[in-house]
Coordinates of C-alpha atoms and ligand atoms in Angstrom, one line a residue:
X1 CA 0.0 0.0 0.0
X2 CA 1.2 3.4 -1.1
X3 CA 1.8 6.0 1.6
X4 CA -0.3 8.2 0.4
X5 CA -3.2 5.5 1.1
X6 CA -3.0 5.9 4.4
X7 CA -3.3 9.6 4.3
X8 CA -6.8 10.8 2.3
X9 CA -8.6 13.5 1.6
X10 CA -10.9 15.1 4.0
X11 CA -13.7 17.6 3.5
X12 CA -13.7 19.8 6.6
X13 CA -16.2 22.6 8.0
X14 CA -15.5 25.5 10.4
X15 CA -17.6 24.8 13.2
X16 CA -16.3 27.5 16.0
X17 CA -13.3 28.9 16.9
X18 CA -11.9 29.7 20.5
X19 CA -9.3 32.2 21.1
X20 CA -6.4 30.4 23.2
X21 CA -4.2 33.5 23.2
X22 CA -3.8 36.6 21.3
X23 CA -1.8 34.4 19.0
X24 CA -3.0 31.0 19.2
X25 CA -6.6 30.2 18.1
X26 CA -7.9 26.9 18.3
X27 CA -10.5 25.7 15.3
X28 CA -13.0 22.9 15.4
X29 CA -14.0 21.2 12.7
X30 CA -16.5 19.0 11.6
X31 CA -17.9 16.9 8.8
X32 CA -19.3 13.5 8.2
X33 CA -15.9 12.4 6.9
X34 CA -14.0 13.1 10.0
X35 CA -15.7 10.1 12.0
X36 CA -13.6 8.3 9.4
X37 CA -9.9 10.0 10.6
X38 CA -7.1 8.9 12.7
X39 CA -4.6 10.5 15.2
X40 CA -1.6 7.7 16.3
X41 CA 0.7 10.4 18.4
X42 CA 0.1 13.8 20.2
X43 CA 2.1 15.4 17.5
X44 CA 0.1 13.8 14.6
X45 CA 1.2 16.4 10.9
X46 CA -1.5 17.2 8.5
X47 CA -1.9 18.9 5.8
X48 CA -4.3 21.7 4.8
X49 CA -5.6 23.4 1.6
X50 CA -6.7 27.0 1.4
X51 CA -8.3 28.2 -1.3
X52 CA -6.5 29.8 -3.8
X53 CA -9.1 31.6 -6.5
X54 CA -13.0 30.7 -7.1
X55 CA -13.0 26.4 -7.1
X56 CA -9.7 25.5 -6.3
X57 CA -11.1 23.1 -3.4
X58 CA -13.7 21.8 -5.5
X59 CA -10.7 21.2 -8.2
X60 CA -9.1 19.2 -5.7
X61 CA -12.1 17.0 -4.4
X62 CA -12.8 16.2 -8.0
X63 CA -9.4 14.9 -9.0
X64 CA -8.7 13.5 -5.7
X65 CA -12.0 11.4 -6.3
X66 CA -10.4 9.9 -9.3
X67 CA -6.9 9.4 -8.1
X68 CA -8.1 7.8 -5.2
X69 CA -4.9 5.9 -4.1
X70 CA -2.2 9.4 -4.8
X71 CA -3.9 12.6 -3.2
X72 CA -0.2 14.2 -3.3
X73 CA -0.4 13.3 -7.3
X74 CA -3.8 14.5 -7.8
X75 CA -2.5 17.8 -6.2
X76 CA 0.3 17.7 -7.9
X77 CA -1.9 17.4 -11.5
X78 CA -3.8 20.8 -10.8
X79 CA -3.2 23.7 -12.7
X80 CA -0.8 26.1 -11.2
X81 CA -3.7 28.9 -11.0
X82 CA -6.4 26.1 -9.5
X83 CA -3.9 24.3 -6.7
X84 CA -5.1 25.5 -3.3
X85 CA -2.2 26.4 -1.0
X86 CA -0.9 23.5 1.2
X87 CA 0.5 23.9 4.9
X88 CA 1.2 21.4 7.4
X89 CA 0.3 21.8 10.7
X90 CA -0.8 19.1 13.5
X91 CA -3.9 17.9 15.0
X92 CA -4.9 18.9 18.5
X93 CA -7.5 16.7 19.4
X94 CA -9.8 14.3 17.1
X95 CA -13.2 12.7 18.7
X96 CA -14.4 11.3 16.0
X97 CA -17.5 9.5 17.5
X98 CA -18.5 13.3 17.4
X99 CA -17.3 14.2 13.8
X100 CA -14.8 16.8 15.5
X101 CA -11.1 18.0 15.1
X102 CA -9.3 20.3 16.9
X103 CA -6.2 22.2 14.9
X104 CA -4.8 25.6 16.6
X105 CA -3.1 28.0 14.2
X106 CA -0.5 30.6 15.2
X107 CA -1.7 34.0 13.8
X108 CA 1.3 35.8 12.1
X109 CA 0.0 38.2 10.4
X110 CA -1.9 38.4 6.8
X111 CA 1.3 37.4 4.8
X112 CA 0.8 33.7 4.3
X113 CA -2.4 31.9 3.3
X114 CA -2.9 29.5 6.0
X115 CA -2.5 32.8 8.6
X116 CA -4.8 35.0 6.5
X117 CA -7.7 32.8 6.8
X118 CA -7.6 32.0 10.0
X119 CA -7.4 35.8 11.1
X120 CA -10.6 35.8 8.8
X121 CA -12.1 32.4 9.0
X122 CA -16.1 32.2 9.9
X123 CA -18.3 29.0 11.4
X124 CA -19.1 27.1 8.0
X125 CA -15.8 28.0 5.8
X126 CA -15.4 24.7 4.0
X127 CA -11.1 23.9 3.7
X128 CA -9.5 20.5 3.0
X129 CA -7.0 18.2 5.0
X130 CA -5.1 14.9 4.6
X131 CA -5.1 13.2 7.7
X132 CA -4.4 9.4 8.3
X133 CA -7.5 7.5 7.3
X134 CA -8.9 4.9 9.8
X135 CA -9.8 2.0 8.0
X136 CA -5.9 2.2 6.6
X137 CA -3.6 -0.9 7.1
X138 CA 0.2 -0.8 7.5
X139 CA 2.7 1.1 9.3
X140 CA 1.2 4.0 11.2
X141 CA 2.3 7.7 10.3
X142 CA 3.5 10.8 10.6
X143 CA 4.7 11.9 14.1
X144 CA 8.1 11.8 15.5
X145 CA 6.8 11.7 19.1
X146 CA 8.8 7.6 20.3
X147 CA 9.4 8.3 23.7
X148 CA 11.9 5.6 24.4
X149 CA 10.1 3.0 27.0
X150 CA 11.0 3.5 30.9
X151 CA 12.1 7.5 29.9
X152 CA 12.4 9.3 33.2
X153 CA 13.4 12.9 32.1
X154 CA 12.0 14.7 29.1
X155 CA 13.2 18.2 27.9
X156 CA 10.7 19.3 25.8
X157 CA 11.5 22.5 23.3
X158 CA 9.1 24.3 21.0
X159 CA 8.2 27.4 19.1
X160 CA 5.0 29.1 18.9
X161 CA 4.3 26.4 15.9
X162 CA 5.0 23.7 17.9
X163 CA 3.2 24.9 21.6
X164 CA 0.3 22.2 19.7
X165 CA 2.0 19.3 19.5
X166 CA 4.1 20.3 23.1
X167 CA 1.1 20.8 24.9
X168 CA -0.8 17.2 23.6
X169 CA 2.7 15.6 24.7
X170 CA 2.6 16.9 27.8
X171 CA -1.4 15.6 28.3
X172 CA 0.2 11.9 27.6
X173 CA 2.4 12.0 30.1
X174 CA 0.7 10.9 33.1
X175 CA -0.2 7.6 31.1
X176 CA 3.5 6.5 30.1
X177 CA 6.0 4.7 32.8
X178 CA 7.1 8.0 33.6
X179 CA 5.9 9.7 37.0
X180 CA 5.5 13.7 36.0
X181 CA 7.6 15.8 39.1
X182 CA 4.4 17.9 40.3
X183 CA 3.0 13.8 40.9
X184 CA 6.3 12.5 42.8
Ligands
FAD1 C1 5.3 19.1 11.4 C2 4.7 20.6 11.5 C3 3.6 20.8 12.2 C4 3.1 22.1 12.3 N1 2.0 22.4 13.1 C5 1.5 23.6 13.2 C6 0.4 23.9 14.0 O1 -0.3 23.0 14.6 N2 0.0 25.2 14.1 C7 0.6 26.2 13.5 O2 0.2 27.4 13.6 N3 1.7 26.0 12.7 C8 2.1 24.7 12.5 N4 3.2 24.5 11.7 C9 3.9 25.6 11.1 C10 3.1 26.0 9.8 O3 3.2 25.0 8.8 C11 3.9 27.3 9.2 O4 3.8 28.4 10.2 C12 3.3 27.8 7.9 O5 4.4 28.4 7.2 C13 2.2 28.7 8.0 O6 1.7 29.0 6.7 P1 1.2 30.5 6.2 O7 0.5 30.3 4.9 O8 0.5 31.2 7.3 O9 2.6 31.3 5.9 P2 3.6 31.1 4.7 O10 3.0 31.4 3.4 O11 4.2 29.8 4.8 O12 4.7 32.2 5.1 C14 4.4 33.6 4.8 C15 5.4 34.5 5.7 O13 5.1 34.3 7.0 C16 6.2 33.8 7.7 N5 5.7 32.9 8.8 C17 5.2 31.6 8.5 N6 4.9 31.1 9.7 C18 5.2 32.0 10.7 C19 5.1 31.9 12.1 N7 4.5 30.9 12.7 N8 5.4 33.1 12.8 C20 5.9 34.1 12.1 N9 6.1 34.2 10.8 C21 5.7 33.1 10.1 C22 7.1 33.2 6.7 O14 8.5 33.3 7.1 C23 6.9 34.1 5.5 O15 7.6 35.3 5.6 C24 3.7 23.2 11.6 C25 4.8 22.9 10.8 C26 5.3 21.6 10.7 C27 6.5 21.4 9.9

């Protein structure tokens, strides 16, 4: 099985947003699709499309649906003028018996894509993501988060771009042979 099977395509609707910080907000998404989705690691990458010019989404749906098993070549086929922008970022929480994921962007300003629409993002903006499909077989992934078994001390550094993936880490900890010091 191609890696790219065990990441698809997922059509993905704003549902709320929640302000975590003046530069960190937190967006919810839902969809029917997403009850399909998988997270393996508190530092799980995804990827997400932003529109780029009237249809580009819909562009990518459509050729996605017939290059089922190679989302990354169906991207790849678009049109320069019709690819939506793609930026990776990481999933925050996923409940999919509720059709949910959490992703929290860093706002930096309107000079990127993914930053200018969140800054401008609204409950029911429709965007993409590839995200590890459930129902996939093989190898799991997409995170670098291994913590070698019976770990005792863990130095954890991130930037603002990271604070995501650092602060679902930190949430696992309690559950791995490792006794957190505000516990001891
Ligand atoms: C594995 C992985 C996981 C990630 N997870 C997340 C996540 O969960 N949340 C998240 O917010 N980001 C995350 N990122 C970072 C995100 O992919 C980048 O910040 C991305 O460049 C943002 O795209 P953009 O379209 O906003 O800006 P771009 O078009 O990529 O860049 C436009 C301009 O903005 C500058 N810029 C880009 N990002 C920042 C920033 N954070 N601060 C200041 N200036 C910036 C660039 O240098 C450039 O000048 C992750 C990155 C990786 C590799």
């Amino acid at each position: 099985m191609a890696a790219q099977q065990r990441y698809r395509l997922f059509a993905i609707t704003l549902a709320r947003r929640t302000q975590v910080s003046p530069s960190l907000v937190r967006f919810t998404f839902c969809g029917p699709q997403v009850a399909q989705m998988a997270t393996y690691a508190p530092d799980q990458r995804i990827k997400l499309f932003f529109p780029e010019g009237e249809g580009s989404l819909e562009a990518l749906f459509n050729i996605a649906k017939l290059e089922e098993h190679d989302w990354y070549g169906a991207y790849r086929a678009l049109p320069d003028a019709r690819r939506p922008a793609m930026r990776t970022y990481t999933i925050r929480a996923l409940r999919p018996e509720r059709s949910e994921v959490d992703v929290e962007f860093v706002l930096h300003g309107d000079n990127g894509p993914a930053s200018r629409w969140a800054m401008h993002a609204r409950p029911g903006d429709q965007l993409a993501m590839t995200a590890p499909a459930a129902n996939a077989e093989g190898p799991k992934l997409g995170y670098e988060w291994k913590p070698p078994r019976g770990v005792r001390r863990i130095l954890i550094i991130a930037d603002e771009t990271a604070l995501p993936a650092a602060a679902g880490i930190l949430e696992t900890l309690d559950v791995l042979p490792f006794t957190p010091r505000s516990k001891r």
